[in-house]
Coordinates of C-alpha atoms in Angstrom, one line a residue:
M1 CA 161.3 300.3 122.1
D2 CA 161.5 297.8 118.9
M3 CA 164.2 299.4 117.1
R4 CA 164.7 297.1 114.5
T5 CA 166.2 298.0 111.3
T6 CA 169.0 297.7 109.1
T7 CA 171.2 301.0 109.8
L8 CA 172.1 302.9 106.4
P9 CA 175.1 305.4 107.2
N10 CA 174.3 308.9 106.0
M11 CA 171.2 308.3 105.0
L12 CA 170.3 312.1 104.5
D13 CA 173.1 314.0 103.4
S14 CA 173.8 317.3 104.2
G15 CA 173.9 319.2 100.8
S16 CA 176.9 318.8 97.7
R17 CA 179.8 319.6 98.8
P18 CA 181.4 322.8 97.3
L19 CA 183.5 323.3 94.7
P20 CA 186.2 322.9 93.2
L21 CA 186.3 318.7 93.5
A22 CA 189.7 317.1 93.7
D23 CA 190.4 315.5 89.9
G24 CA 191.6 312.1 91.2
P25 CA 190.5 308.1 90.5
E26 CA 186.7 308.7 92.7
L27 CA 185.9 311.3 90.6
R28 CA 186.9 309.9 87.1
E29 CA 185.0 306.6 87.8
A30 CA 181.9 308.6 88.8
L31 CA 181.6 310.0 85.8
K32 CA 182.1 306.6 84.1
A33 CA 179.2 305.1 86.0
A34 CA 176.9 308.1 86.4
N35 CA 174.2 308.8 84.1
L36 CA 175.0 310.7 80.6
Q37 CA 171.9 313.0 79.9
T38 CA 172.0 313.6 84.3
L39 CA 175.9 314.7 83.7
L40 CA 174.5 316.8 80.6
M41 CA 172.3 318.4 82.9
V42 CA 174.8 318.8 85.9
Y43 CA 177.3 321.0 83.2
V44 CA 174.6 323.2 81.6
H45 CA 173.4 323.7 85.3
L46 CA 176.9 324.9 86.3
T47 CA 177.7 326.9 83.0
H48 CA 174.8 327.8 81.3
D49 CA 176.1 326.8 78.3
E50 CA 173.1 326.1 76.2
S51 CA 175.8 325.2 73.1
M52 CA 175.5 321.6 74.4
L53 CA 172.3 321.4 75.2
E54 CA 172.4 322.3 71.2
T55 CA 175.1 318.9 70.4
F56 CA 173.7 316.4 73.0
K57 CA 169.6 317.0 71.8
V58 CA 170.2 314.9 68.9
H59 CA 170.9 312.4 70.3
I60 CA 168.9 312.0 73.3
H61 CA 165.3 310.2 73.4
P62 CA 162.8 308.6 75.8
P63 CA 163.9 305.4 77.0
Y64 CA 160.9 303.6 75.3
T65 CA 161.4 305.1 72.3
N66 CA 164.8 303.6 71.2
P67 CA 166.4 302.0 74.2
D68 CA 168.9 300.7 71.7
Y69 CA 170.6 304.4 70.7
V70 CA 174.0 304.1 71.8
M71 CA 175.6 307.8 72.1
P72 CA 178.7 308.8 70.3
Q73 CA 182.4 308.1 72.2
D74 CA 183.0 311.9 71.4
C75 CA 180.7 313.1 72.4
I76 CA 180.4 311.2 76.5
D77 CA 184.1 311.8 76.1
D78 CA 183.7 315.3 75.6
L79 CA 181.3 315.7 78.2
H80 CA 183.0 314.1 80.8
E81 CA 186.4 316.4 80.0
K82 CA 184.2 319.5 80.3
L83 CA 182.6 318.6 84.2
V84 CA 186.0 317.7 85.2
H85 CA 187.2 321.4 84.1
V86 CA 184.3 322.7 85.7
L87 CA 183.9 320.8 88.5
T88 CA 187.9 320.9 89.4
T89 CA 188.7 323.9 88.5
P90 CA 188.1 327.1 91.2
G91 CA 185.7 329.9 90.1
A92 CA 184.6 327.5 86.6
A93 CA 181.4 326.9 87.5
K94 CA 178.5 330.0 87.7
S95 CA 177.6 330.8 90.9
E96 CA 173.5 331.7 90.5
D97 CA 171.4 328.9 89.3
P98 CA 170.2 329.2 85.4
P99 CA 167.3 331.3 83.8
I100 CA 164.0 329.6 84.5
E101 CA 163.6 329.3 80.6
L102 CA 166.8 328.0 80.0
M103 CA 166.2 325.2 82.7
Q104 CA 163.0 324.2 80.9
K105 CA 165.0 323.9 78.1
M106 CA 167.2 321.5 79.9
M107 CA 164.8 319.9 80.9
S108 CA 162.8 318.9 77.6
V109 CA 166.4 318.1 76.0
G110 CA 167.0 316.4 79.3
V111 CA 164.4 313.6 78.2
G112 CA 164.3 314.4 74.9
E113 CA 160.4 315.3 74.7
P114 CA 158.5 318.6 75.1
V115 CA 158.1 319.7 79.0
T116 CA 155.8 322.3 78.9
D117 CA 155.0 325.3 81.1
E118 CA 152.6 324.0 82.6
F119 CA 154.4 321.3 83.8
V120 CA 157.9 323.5 85.4
P121 CA 156.9 324.7 89.1
M122 CA 155.5 320.7 89.7
V123 CA 158.8 319.9 88.0
M124 CA 160.8 322.8 89.7
E125 CA 159.4 321.4 93.3
Q126 CA 159.8 318.0 92.7
G127 CA 163.2 317.2 91.5
G128 CA 164.5 319.4 94.7
F129 CA 165.3 323.1 92.8
H130 CA 162.8 324.7 94.7
R131 CA 160.9 324.7 98.4
S132 CA 158.3 327.6 99.1
P133 CA 159.9 329.6 101.9
V134 CA 159.1 329.2 106.1
R135 CA 155.7 330.6 106.4
K136 CA 156.3 331.6 110.0
E137 CA 159.0 334.1 108.4
L138 CA 156.7 335.8 106.2
S139 CA 156.1 339.5 107.7
E140 CA 152.8 339.6 105.7
R141 CA 151.4 336.4 106.7
T142 CA 148.8 336.6 109.9
P143 CA 150.0 333.3 112.0
P144 CA 148.1 331.0 113.9
P145 CA 146.6 332.3 117.1
A146 CA 148.1 331.8 120.8
G147 CA 146.5 327.6 121.6
F148 CA 145.4 327.2 117.9
K149 CA 146.2 323.4 118.0
V150 CA 146.9 321.0 114.8
L151 CA 146.0 317.3 115.6
V152 CA 147.3 314.9 113.0
I153 CA 147.0 311.2 112.7
G154 CA 149.9 309.0 111.8
A155 CA 153.1 309.2 111.2
G156 CA 153.9 307.5 108.5
L157 CA 155.1 309.0 105.1
T158 CA 152.3 311.6 105.2
G159 CA 152.6 312.4 109.0
I160 CA 155.6 312.8 109.3
L161 CA 155.7 315.4 106.1
A162 CA 153.1 316.9 108.0
G163 CA 155.0 317.8 111.0
I164 CA 157.8 319.2 108.9
E165 CA 155.8 321.8 107.4
L166 CA 152.9 322.4 110.5
E167 CA 156.5 323.6 112.1
R168 CA 157.3 325.7 109.1
A169 CA 154.4 327.6 109.3
G170 CA 154.1 327.8 113.2
Y171 CA 151.5 326.1 113.9
E172 CA 150.9 323.9 117.6
H173 CA 150.3 320.5 116.7
V174 CA 150.9 317.3 117.8
I175 CA 150.7 313.9 115.7
I176 CA 149.1 310.4 117.1
E177 CA 150.8 307.2 116.3
K178 CA 149.8 303.7 116.8
N179 CA 153.3 301.9 116.2
E180 CA 156.1 302.1 118.5
E181 CA 158.2 304.2 116.0
V182 CA 157.5 306.8 113.1
G183 CA 157.1 304.9 109.5
G184 CA 154.0 303.6 108.7
T185 CA 153.8 300.4 106.8
W186 CA 157.9 300.4 106.0
W187 CA 158.4 300.4 109.8
K188 CA 155.3 297.8 110.2
N189 CA 155.8 295.2 106.6
R190 CA 159.3 292.9 107.3
Y191 CA 158.2 290.4 105.2
P192 CA 160.8 288.0 102.5
G193 CA 161.5 291.1 100.2
V194 CA 159.7 293.7 101.3
G195 CA 160.5 296.7 99.2
V196 CA 158.5 299.7 96.8
D197 CA 157.6 299.5 93.2
T198 CA 158.1 303.3 93.3
P199 CA 162.0 304.1 92.0
S200 CA 164.3 305.3 95.3
H201 CA 165.5 308.5 94.3
F202 CA 161.5 309.8 93.8
Y203 CA 159.8 308.2 96.1
S204 CA 161.0 310.3 98.7
Y205 CA 160.6 314.3 100.2
S206 CA 161.4 316.4 97.4
F207 CA 163.4 318.7 99.8
E208 CA 165.3 315.7 101.4
I209 CA 166.6 313.4 98.4
S210 CA 169.3 311.0 100.1
P211 CA 172.3 310.2 97.6
E212 CA 172.8 307.0 100.0
W213 CA 169.9 304.5 98.9
N214 CA 171.4 301.0 98.2
H215 CA 168.7 300.2 95.5
Y216 CA 167.1 301.6 92.9
H217 CA 164.0 300.5 93.8
P218 CA 164.5 301.0 98.0
H219 CA 163.7 297.7 99.8
G220 CA 161.7 298.1 103.7
A221 CA 164.9 298.3 105.2
D222 CA 165.8 301.6 103.4
M223 CA 162.7 303.2 103.9
R224 CA 162.6 302.7 107.7
E225 CA 165.9 304.3 107.8
Y226 CA 165.2 307.1 105.5
F227 CA 161.9 307.9 107.3
R228 CA 163.7 307.5 110.8
A229 CA 166.6 310.4 109.5
V230 CA 164.1 312.6 108.7
A231 CA 162.4 312.5 111.8
D232 CA 165.6 312.5 113.2
K233 CA 166.9 315.8 111.2
Y234 CA 163.8 317.4 111.7
D235 CA 163.2 316.5 115.6
V236 CA 159.5 315.6 114.7
R237 CA 159.4 312.4 117.5
R238 CA 159.1 315.9 119.5
N239 CA 155.1 316.1 118.8
I240 CA 154.5 312.4 118.5
R241 CA 152.8 310.7 121.3
F242 CA 153.4 307.1 120.3
K243 CA 151.7 304.4 121.0
T244 CA 148.0 305.7 120.9
M245 CA 145.3 304.9 119.1
V246 CA 142.4 307.5 117.9
H247 CA 139.3 306.3 118.8
S248 CA 136.9 309.0 117.6
L249 CA 136.2 312.2 116.6
V250 CA 133.4 314.6 117.5
F251 CA 133.3 318.4 116.6
D252 CA 132.2 320.7 119.2
Q253 CA 130.2 323.4 117.1
D254 CA 129.8 326.5 119.7
E255 CA 133.4 326.1 120.5
A256 CA 134.9 325.1 117.1
V257 CA 136.9 322.1 117.8
W258 CA 137.7 318.6 116.8
N259 CA 136.5 316.8 120.6
V260 CA 139.5 313.5 119.8
T261 CA 139.5 310.5 122.0
V262 CA 142.2 308.5 122.0
E263 CA 143.8 305.8 124.1
D264 CA 147.4 304.6 125.3
L265 CA 148.1 301.4 124.0
N266 CA 150.3 301.1 127.2
S267 CA 147.8 301.7 129.5
G268 CA 145.1 301.6 128.0
K269 CA 144.0 305.1 129.5
R270 CA 142.1 306.9 127.2
E271 CA 141.9 311.0 127.5
V272 CA 140.0 314.1 125.1
I273 CA 142.1 316.0 122.9
K274 CA 140.6 319.2 121.5
A275 CA 142.3 320.4 118.6
N276 CA 141.2 322.9 116.1
A277 CA 142.0 321.2 113.3
V278 CA 142.6 317.4 112.0
F279 CA 144.3 316.1 109.6
N280 CA 143.7 312.2 109.1
A281 CA 147.3 310.7 107.9
F282 CA 147.2 307.5 108.2
G283 CA 146.8 305.5 105.0
T284 CA 145.3 301.6 104.7
T285 CA 148.1 299.8 104.1
D286 CA 148.6 299.5 107.5
R287 CA 145.4 297.6 108.1
W288 CA 145.0 294.1 107.7
V289 CA 143.1 290.7 108.6
L290 CA 143.9 286.9 108.4
P291 CA 141.8 285.3 104.9
D292 CA 138.4 284.8 106.3
I293 CA 138.9 280.7 105.3
K294 CA 137.5 277.7 107.2
G295 CA 139.6 276.3 110.1
I296 CA 142.6 278.9 109.6
E297 CA 142.0 278.6 113.4
S298 CA 143.0 275.5 113.9
F299 CA 146.4 275.4 112.0
Q300 CA 149.3 273.6 114.0
G301 CA 151.9 275.1 112.4
I302 CA 152.9 278.8 112.2
I303 CA 151.0 281.1 110.3
T304 CA 151.5 284.8 109.6
H305 CA 150.4 287.5 107.7
S306 CA 152.4 289.8 105.2
A307 CA 151.9 292.6 107.0
D308 CA 152.3 291.2 110.3
Y309 CA 155.1 289.3 109.7
D310 CA 158.2 288.0 112.3
E311 CA 161.3 288.2 111.0
N312 CA 162.9 285.2 113.2
I313 CA 161.0 282.6 111.7
D314 CA 162.5 280.2 110.2
L315 CA 161.9 279.0 106.8
K316 CA 164.6 276.9 105.8
G317 CA 163.9 273.4 104.8
K318 CA 160.3 273.7 105.3
K319 CA 156.9 273.5 103.6
V320 CA 155.5 277.0 103.0
A321 CA 152.0 278.2 101.6
V322 CA 152.0 281.7 99.8
I323 CA 148.2 282.7 100.2
G324 CA 148.0 285.8 97.2
T325 CA 149.6 287.0 93.9
G326 CA 149.5 290.4 94.4
A327 CA 152.8 292.3 94.6
S328 CA 153.7 291.5 98.5
S329 CA 153.4 287.6 97.2
A330 CA 155.4 288.1 94.3
Q331 CA 158.2 290.2 96.5
I332 CA 157.8 287.1 98.8
V333 CA 157.8 283.9 96.7
S334 CA 160.9 285.3 94.7
T335 CA 162.7 285.9 98.2
I336 CA 161.9 282.6 99.5
V337 CA 162.1 280.6 97.1
K338 CA 165.4 279.2 97.3
E339 CA 165.5 278.8 101.1
V340 CA 162.4 276.8 101.6
D341 CA 162.2 273.0 101.0
E342 CA 158.4 273.1 99.5
L343 CA 156.7 276.0 98.4
V344 CA 152.8 276.3 97.2
V345 CA 151.4 279.8 95.8
F346 CA 147.3 279.7 96.2
M347 CA 146.7 282.1 93.2
R348 CA 143.3 283.5 94.2
T349 CA 143.2 286.5 91.2
K350 CA 146.2 287.0 88.2
H351 CA 147.8 289.8 87.5
W352 CA 149.8 291.6 85.0
M353 CA 153.5 291.0 85.6
I354 CA 155.9 293.9 84.2
N355 CA 159.6 293.2 83.2
N356 CA 161.9 296.2 85.4
P357 CA 165.5 295.4 85.4
E358 CA 165.9 297.8 87.8
V359 CA 163.6 296.5 90.2
K360 CA 166.2 294.5 91.9
A361 CA 169.7 296.6 91.1
E362 CA 172.1 297.8 93.5
V363 CA 173.5 301.6 93.2
P364 CA 176.9 300.8 92.5
E365 CA 179.1 302.9 94.8
P366 CA 180.6 305.6 92.1
V367 CA 177.0 306.9 91.4
K368 CA 176.4 307.0 95.2
W369 CA 179.9 309.0 94.9
A370 CA 178.4 311.5 92.1
M371 CA 175.2 311.8 94.2
R372 CA 177.1 312.8 97.1
H373 CA 179.2 314.7 95.9
I374 CA 178.7 316.7 92.3
P375 CA 176.8 319.5 93.0
Y376 CA 172.7 319.1 91.5
Y377 CA 173.4 315.1 90.4
K378 CA 171.2 314.4 92.5
E379 CA 168.5 316.7 91.7
W380 CA 168.8 316.0 88.0
F381 CA 168.4 312.4 88.5
R382 CA 165.3 312.6 90.3
F383 CA 163.9 314.4 88.0
R384 CA 164.8 312.2 85.2
V385 CA 163.0 309.4 87.5
F386 CA 160.1 311.6 87.9
W387 CA 159.3 312.5 84.6
F388 CA 159.5 308.5 83.3
A389 CA 156.9 307.5 86.0
A390 CA 154.8 310.2 85.4
D391 CA 151.9 311.6 83.2
G392 CA 153.5 310.1 80.4
L393 CA 152.0 306.8 81.7
Y394 CA 148.5 308.4 81.4
P395 CA 147.7 307.6 78.2
N396 CA 147.5 303.9 79.3
V397 CA 144.8 304.0 81.2
V398 CA 142.6 306.6 78.7
K399 CA 140.3 304.9 76.8
D400 CA 140.1 305.0 72.8
P401 CA 136.8 305.0 72.2
S402 CA 137.7 302.9 69.2
Y403 CA 138.1 300.2 70.8
P404 CA 135.2 297.4 72.4
E405 CA 133.9 298.5 75.5
D406 CA 135.1 294.8 77.1
G407 CA 137.7 294.4 74.7
I408 CA 141.0 293.3 76.5
A409 CA 142.5 296.5 75.9
V410 CA 141.5 300.3 76.0
S411 CA 143.8 301.5 73.2
A412 CA 146.7 301.2 70.7
L413 CA 149.3 301.9 73.7
N414 CA 148.0 300.4 75.9
E415 CA 147.8 296.9 73.6
G416 CA 151.4 297.8 73.6
M417 CA 152.0 297.7 76.8
R418 CA 149.7 294.4 77.0
Q419 CA 151.6 293.2 74.6
Y420 CA 155.3 293.7 76.3
A421 CA 154.5 292.1 79.4
L422 CA 153.1 288.9 77.5
S423 CA 156.9 289.2 75.8
H424 CA 158.1 288.4 78.9
M425 CA 155.9 286.2 80.6
H426 CA 156.4 283.4 77.6
H427 CA 160.3 284.2 77.8
K428 CA 160.5 283.6 81.2
L429 CA 158.2 280.6 81.1
A430 CA 159.4 278.6 77.3
G431 CA 158.4 275.0 78.2
R432 CA 155.7 275.3 80.9
P433 CA 152.0 276.1 78.7
D434 CA 150.3 275.3 81.8
L435 CA 151.7 278.5 83.8
I436 CA 151.5 280.5 81.1
E437 CA 147.5 279.6 80.8
K438 CA 147.4 279.6 84.5
L439 CA 148.9 283.2 84.9
T440 CA 147.9 285.2 81.6
P441 CA 145.3 287.5 82.6
D442 CA 141.9 288.6 80.8
F443 CA 141.7 292.5 81.9
P444 CA 143.3 294.8 80.2
I445 CA 146.8 295.9 81.4
F446 CA 147.1 298.5 84.3
S447 CA 143.1 298.0 85.0
K448 CA 144.5 296.8 88.3
R449 CA 147.5 297.5 90.1
V450 CA 150.8 295.8 88.0
V451 CA 153.3 294.1 89.2
M452 CA 156.9 294.6 89.1
D453 CA 158.9 290.9 88.1
A454 CA 161.6 290.5 91.3
G455 CA 162.1 286.9 90.3
W456 CA 158.3 285.7 90.3
Y457 CA 158.1 283.4 87.2
D458 CA 162.2 282.5 87.9
A459 CA 160.4 281.1 91.4
L460 CA 157.2 279.9 89.8
V461 CA 159.2 277.6 87.4
Q462 CA 161.5 275.5 90.4
P463 CA 160.7 271.8 90.6
H464 CA 159.7 271.7 94.7
T465 CA 157.4 275.0 93.7
T466 CA 153.8 274.5 93.1
L467 CA 151.2 277.5 91.5
E468 CA 148.0 276.1 92.7
T469 CA 144.7 277.4 91.3
A470 CA 142.0 274.8 92.7
G471 CA 140.8 277.3 95.0
I472 CA 140.9 276.1 98.9
A473 CA 138.7 274.7 100.7
E474 CA 140.1 274.9 104.4
I475 CA 143.0 274.8 106.3
L476 CA 143.2 271.8 108.2
P477 CA 145.8 271.5 111.2
N478 CA 148.5 270.0 108.9
G479 CA 147.9 272.2 105.7
I480 CA 145.5 273.0 102.8
R481 CA 142.9 271.1 100.9
T482 CA 141.6 272.4 98.2
N483 CA 138.2 272.8 95.8
D484 CA 139.3 269.7 94.0
G485 CA 140.5 267.4 97.2
K486 CA 143.8 268.0 97.0
V487 CA 145.6 267.8 100.7
Y488 CA 149.4 270.2 101.0
E489 CA 151.3 269.2 104.4
L490 CA 152.8 272.2 105.4
D491 CA 154.8 274.0 108.3
I492 CA 154.0 277.5 107.6
I493 CA 151.5 279.3 106.1
I494 CA 152.0 282.9 104.7
C495 CA 149.2 285.4 103.8
A496 CA 149.6 287.6 101.3
T497 CA 146.5 288.7 101.0
G498 CA 146.3 292.3 100.5
F499 CA 144.3 295.2 103.3
N500 CA 141.7 295.6 104.7
A501 CA 140.9 298.8 102.1
S502 CA 136.9 298.7 101.8
S503 CA 136.5 302.2 104.0
L504 CA 139.3 304.8 104.3
V505 CA 138.6 305.7 108.0
Q506 CA 138.1 302.5 108.6
D507 CA 136.0 301.6 112.2
L508 CA 137.1 305.7 113.2
E509 CA 134.3 307.4 114.6
I510 CA 133.8 311.1 113.1
K511 CA 131.4 313.2 113.8
G512 CA 131.1 316.9 112.2
R513 CA 128.3 319.2 112.5
D514 CA 125.0 319.3 112.2
G515 CA 124.5 315.7 113.0
H516 CA 126.9 314.1 110.1
D517 CA 128.3 311.2 111.1
I518 CA 130.6 309.7 108.8
A519 CA 129.1 306.1 109.1
V520 CA 125.8 307.5 107.9
D521 CA 127.1 309.6 104.9
W522 CA 130.0 307.5 103.7
A523 CA 127.4 304.5 104.2
D524 CA 126.8 301.7 101.2
E525 CA 130.4 302.4 100.4
E526 CA 130.0 306.0 99.5
E527 CA 132.7 307.4 99.7
R528 CA 133.6 310.9 98.4
A529 CA 135.7 314.0 98.9
Y530 CA 136.9 317.6 97.4
M531 CA 140.1 317.1 95.9
G532 CA 140.3 313.6 98.0
T533 CA 141.3 316.0 100.9
T534 CA 137.8 317.5 102.4
I535 CA 134.5 317.1 103.1
P536 CA 130.8 319.1 103.8
G537 CA 129.7 318.5 106.9
Y538 CA 133.3 318.4 109.0
P539 CA 134.4 321.7 109.2
N540 CA 138.4 322.2 109.9
Y541 CA 138.7 318.2 109.2
F542 CA 141.5 317.2 106.2
L543 CA 142.4 313.6 104.6
S544 CA 145.3 312.0 103.2
T545 CA 145.3 310.7 100.3
G546 CA 141.2 310.3 100.8
P547 CA 139.0 309.2 97.3
N548 CA 139.9 309.5 94.3
I549 CA 143.1 311.1 94.7
G550 CA 145.1 308.0 94.2
P551 CA 148.2 308.2 92.2
N552 CA 147.3 305.1 90.3
H553 CA 148.7 305.8 86.2
A554 CA 152.0 306.8 87.5
G555 CA 154.2 308.7 90.2
G556 CA 154.1 308.0 94.2
L557 CA 152.2 308.6 97.4
N558 CA 155.0 311.2 97.7
I559 CA 153.9 313.7 95.7
V560 CA 150.1 313.2 96.8
S561 CA 151.6 313.5 100.1
E562 CA 153.5 316.7 99.9
S563 CA 150.4 318.3 97.7
Q564 CA 147.7 317.5 100.1
V565 CA 149.9 318.8 103.2
H566 CA 150.6 322.5 101.2
Y567 CA 146.6 322.9 100.9
L568 CA 145.7 321.4 104.6
I569 CA 148.2 324.8 104.7
E570 CA 147.0 326.8 102.2
C571 CA 143.4 326.3 104.0
L572 CA 144.2 327.0 107.5
D573 CA 146.4 330.1 106.7
E574 CA 143.5 331.6 104.5
M575 CA 141.0 330.8 107.8
I576 CA 143.8 332.4 109.9
A577 CA 143.7 335.8 108.1
R578 CA 140.0 336.4 107.8
G579 CA 139.6 336.1 111.3
A580 CA 137.4 332.9 110.9
R581 CA 137.1 329.8 113.0
T582 CA 136.5 326.8 110.5
V583 CA 137.1 326.2 106.9
E584 CA 134.4 323.7 105.2
V585 CA 134.2 322.9 101.6
T586 CA 130.6 323.5 100.4
E587 CA 128.3 321.6 99.2
E588 CA 127.6 322.9 95.7
A589 CA 131.6 322.3 95.3
F590 CA 131.4 319.0 96.7
L591 CA 128.5 317.4 94.8
R592 CA 130.5 319.8 91.2
H593 CA 134.0 317.9 92.1
N594 CA 132.7 314.6 92.5
K595 CA 130.6 314.6 89.2
R596 CA 133.0 316.1 87.6
I597 CA 135.1 312.5 88.2
D598 CA 132.3 310.2 87.6
D599 CA 131.9 312.2 84.3
Q600 CA 135.5 311.5 83.8
M601 CA 135.9 308.3 85.1
K602 CA 133.6 306.6 82.2
H603 CA 136.6 307.6 80.1
M604 CA 139.5 306.0 82.3
I605 CA 140.5 302.1 81.9
W606 CA 139.1 301.4 85.8
T607 CA 135.5 301.0 84.5
H608 CA 136.4 298.8 82.1
P609 CA 133.9 295.9 82.7
K610 CA 137.1 293.4 83.4
S611 CA 138.3 296.0 85.9
K612 CA 138.7 294.4 89.4
S613 CA 140.8 295.5 92.3
Y614 CA 140.9 297.3 95.5
Y615 CA 140.4 300.5 93.4
Q616 CA 137.1 299.9 93.5
N617 CA 134.7 299.5 96.1
S618 CA 132.2 296.3 95.9
K619 CA 129.7 298.2 93.6
G620 CA 132.4 298.7 91.1
R621 CA 132.6 302.1 91.6
P622 CA 136.4 303.3 91.5
V623 CA 137.1 305.1 94.5
G624 CA 141.2 305.6 94.5
P625 CA 141.8 306.8 91.1
W626 CA 142.6 310.5 90.4
P627 CA 141.2 310.3 86.9
F628 CA 143.4 312.8 85.7
R629 CA 146.9 313.7 85.6
L630 CA 149.4 314.6 88.4
V631 CA 150.2 317.3 86.9
D632 CA 146.3 318.6 87.1
M633 CA 146.6 317.5 90.7
W634 CA 149.4 319.3 91.9
N635 CA 147.6 322.5 90.2
E636 CA 144.9 322.0 92.0
L637 CA 146.4 321.6 95.1
Q638 CA 148.1 324.5 95.3
K639 CA 145.9 327.4 96.8
P640 CA 142.5 326.5 97.6
V641 CA 139.4 327.8 95.1
L642 CA 138.3 330.6 97.6
E643 CA 134.0 330.3 96.3
D644 CA 134.8 326.5 96.9
Y645 CA 134.6 326.7 100.8
K646 CA 132.7 328.9 103.3
F647 CA 135.0 330.7 106.6
D648 CA 132.5 331.2 109.7

């Protein structure tokens, strides 16, 4: 088994250390380095002292409204000393959690804006303050019948989660994984600079908040180790069949089971597994192909895709081309620019680049110490990170009717974000009007995925870097020829050309009841589902991150995955409690939901005439984004609307 990884000790913490803590330099340094708003939340959580909220609330603002505000030093000193007393004095901290009303008040003060009632349950879960009980221990619940089996496809972020939650709910299950280890795209992707746009302390399971992230935005090695550590802790691997590929799902109406044909990739042997329910938990970010460019097979140097990158490739002193200018390309280019002799970046499309100073910032050791040792610090820190990466960003993607339909922005807020991005670009590319002209997008910001600047602009202004926009005519044995006849001699070509997102289930054959065939039902790119999760005609079949459930304005895939896995088990529990064999969304509910999606999408940035990205199909219909808020998605996936389902 290929176990290449960067080992991070104690990736999962067993929990905050018991109080009291020792009053020493480690504690004092941690308090100096820690986030003040988070420390305030910790203090009030441990003491229930609301007076401190009153003292601090005039000094706390959302970071985007008053970023240069400096909190008075006497307030800081007072908070530190009070925290030292509570953390180091036996019996000074209360043993019980604050009441929910106080928690909500703390949340609102901590972020400097109201956290209203509708957000509280989601935040309690996503902040790691609350986790649903172990279902199989609930006496009033009908347990799954003996032999009832759920088959999960994929052991990435969602598949691992499904294994954990199905075990807690008492469901026998098997996970089919084509790779040799858990982690999905984060196991396979090893290109230079690979990382995550979503902040580390949120891009993880709400019930497993790691204190050991090395960076505020996780690197690929961090993600690999995190998922391996979670799989170890919950003994997930015992239910995984590695190096196995699913080829087809065929529903047997008489037996009410799915016949799942799988192949052992080591031996080539195929077999059929009978499953009562199927959860398709594989994503679109592990299916790649080299670009269709004339002559690509003739190149005599090294040619690779970012998703299949070999870490043993030696770039030092080489002439290297990177095809593509999206998120992966930006990470690669920023990382390799100082190592290569010549670098040519072939731009296919433009992207908006956002300045986020934290995207490469390391987490200081004193902050890690606070995460490990100070009770509730990591939970309140996660809450804060999540809050500012969530629905507060939603207005950016909603069209203001007063703005021109084909304009460069869709609202005043959207225009403000565009100006912010332009200001950063002009600052970084001062003196290079040629690059500014080549790189400035002509579409609204957020209409396609924004890219974090982790050194992209700095790399492009290097004297040995060329940004080529002429387009590739063909790949030659020794390099690339552009459409205007220029030839670049190259040793290595890295294709950062994205993934095959044209079909959410790719080549997987899925045949439901009464002749339903996903290849027919989703023909002509008409991919649709109910809540991105269920489809009429396919009983007991559930999708993860299906059509129109993507958190494309904010948040992370992890919140969608947790919500959908919860929903899967809710649906199965209801079916079993009724003594039924199948659960299936009705055609009426499916049509009503998709009309609702289409109606709302008219008001969203992804239907702007200049919006073109993998969020949409080739006809321009947005098939990826959820057009409502994250809190709406979370609330609607808490329990199925029973009238929208039929149970047989």
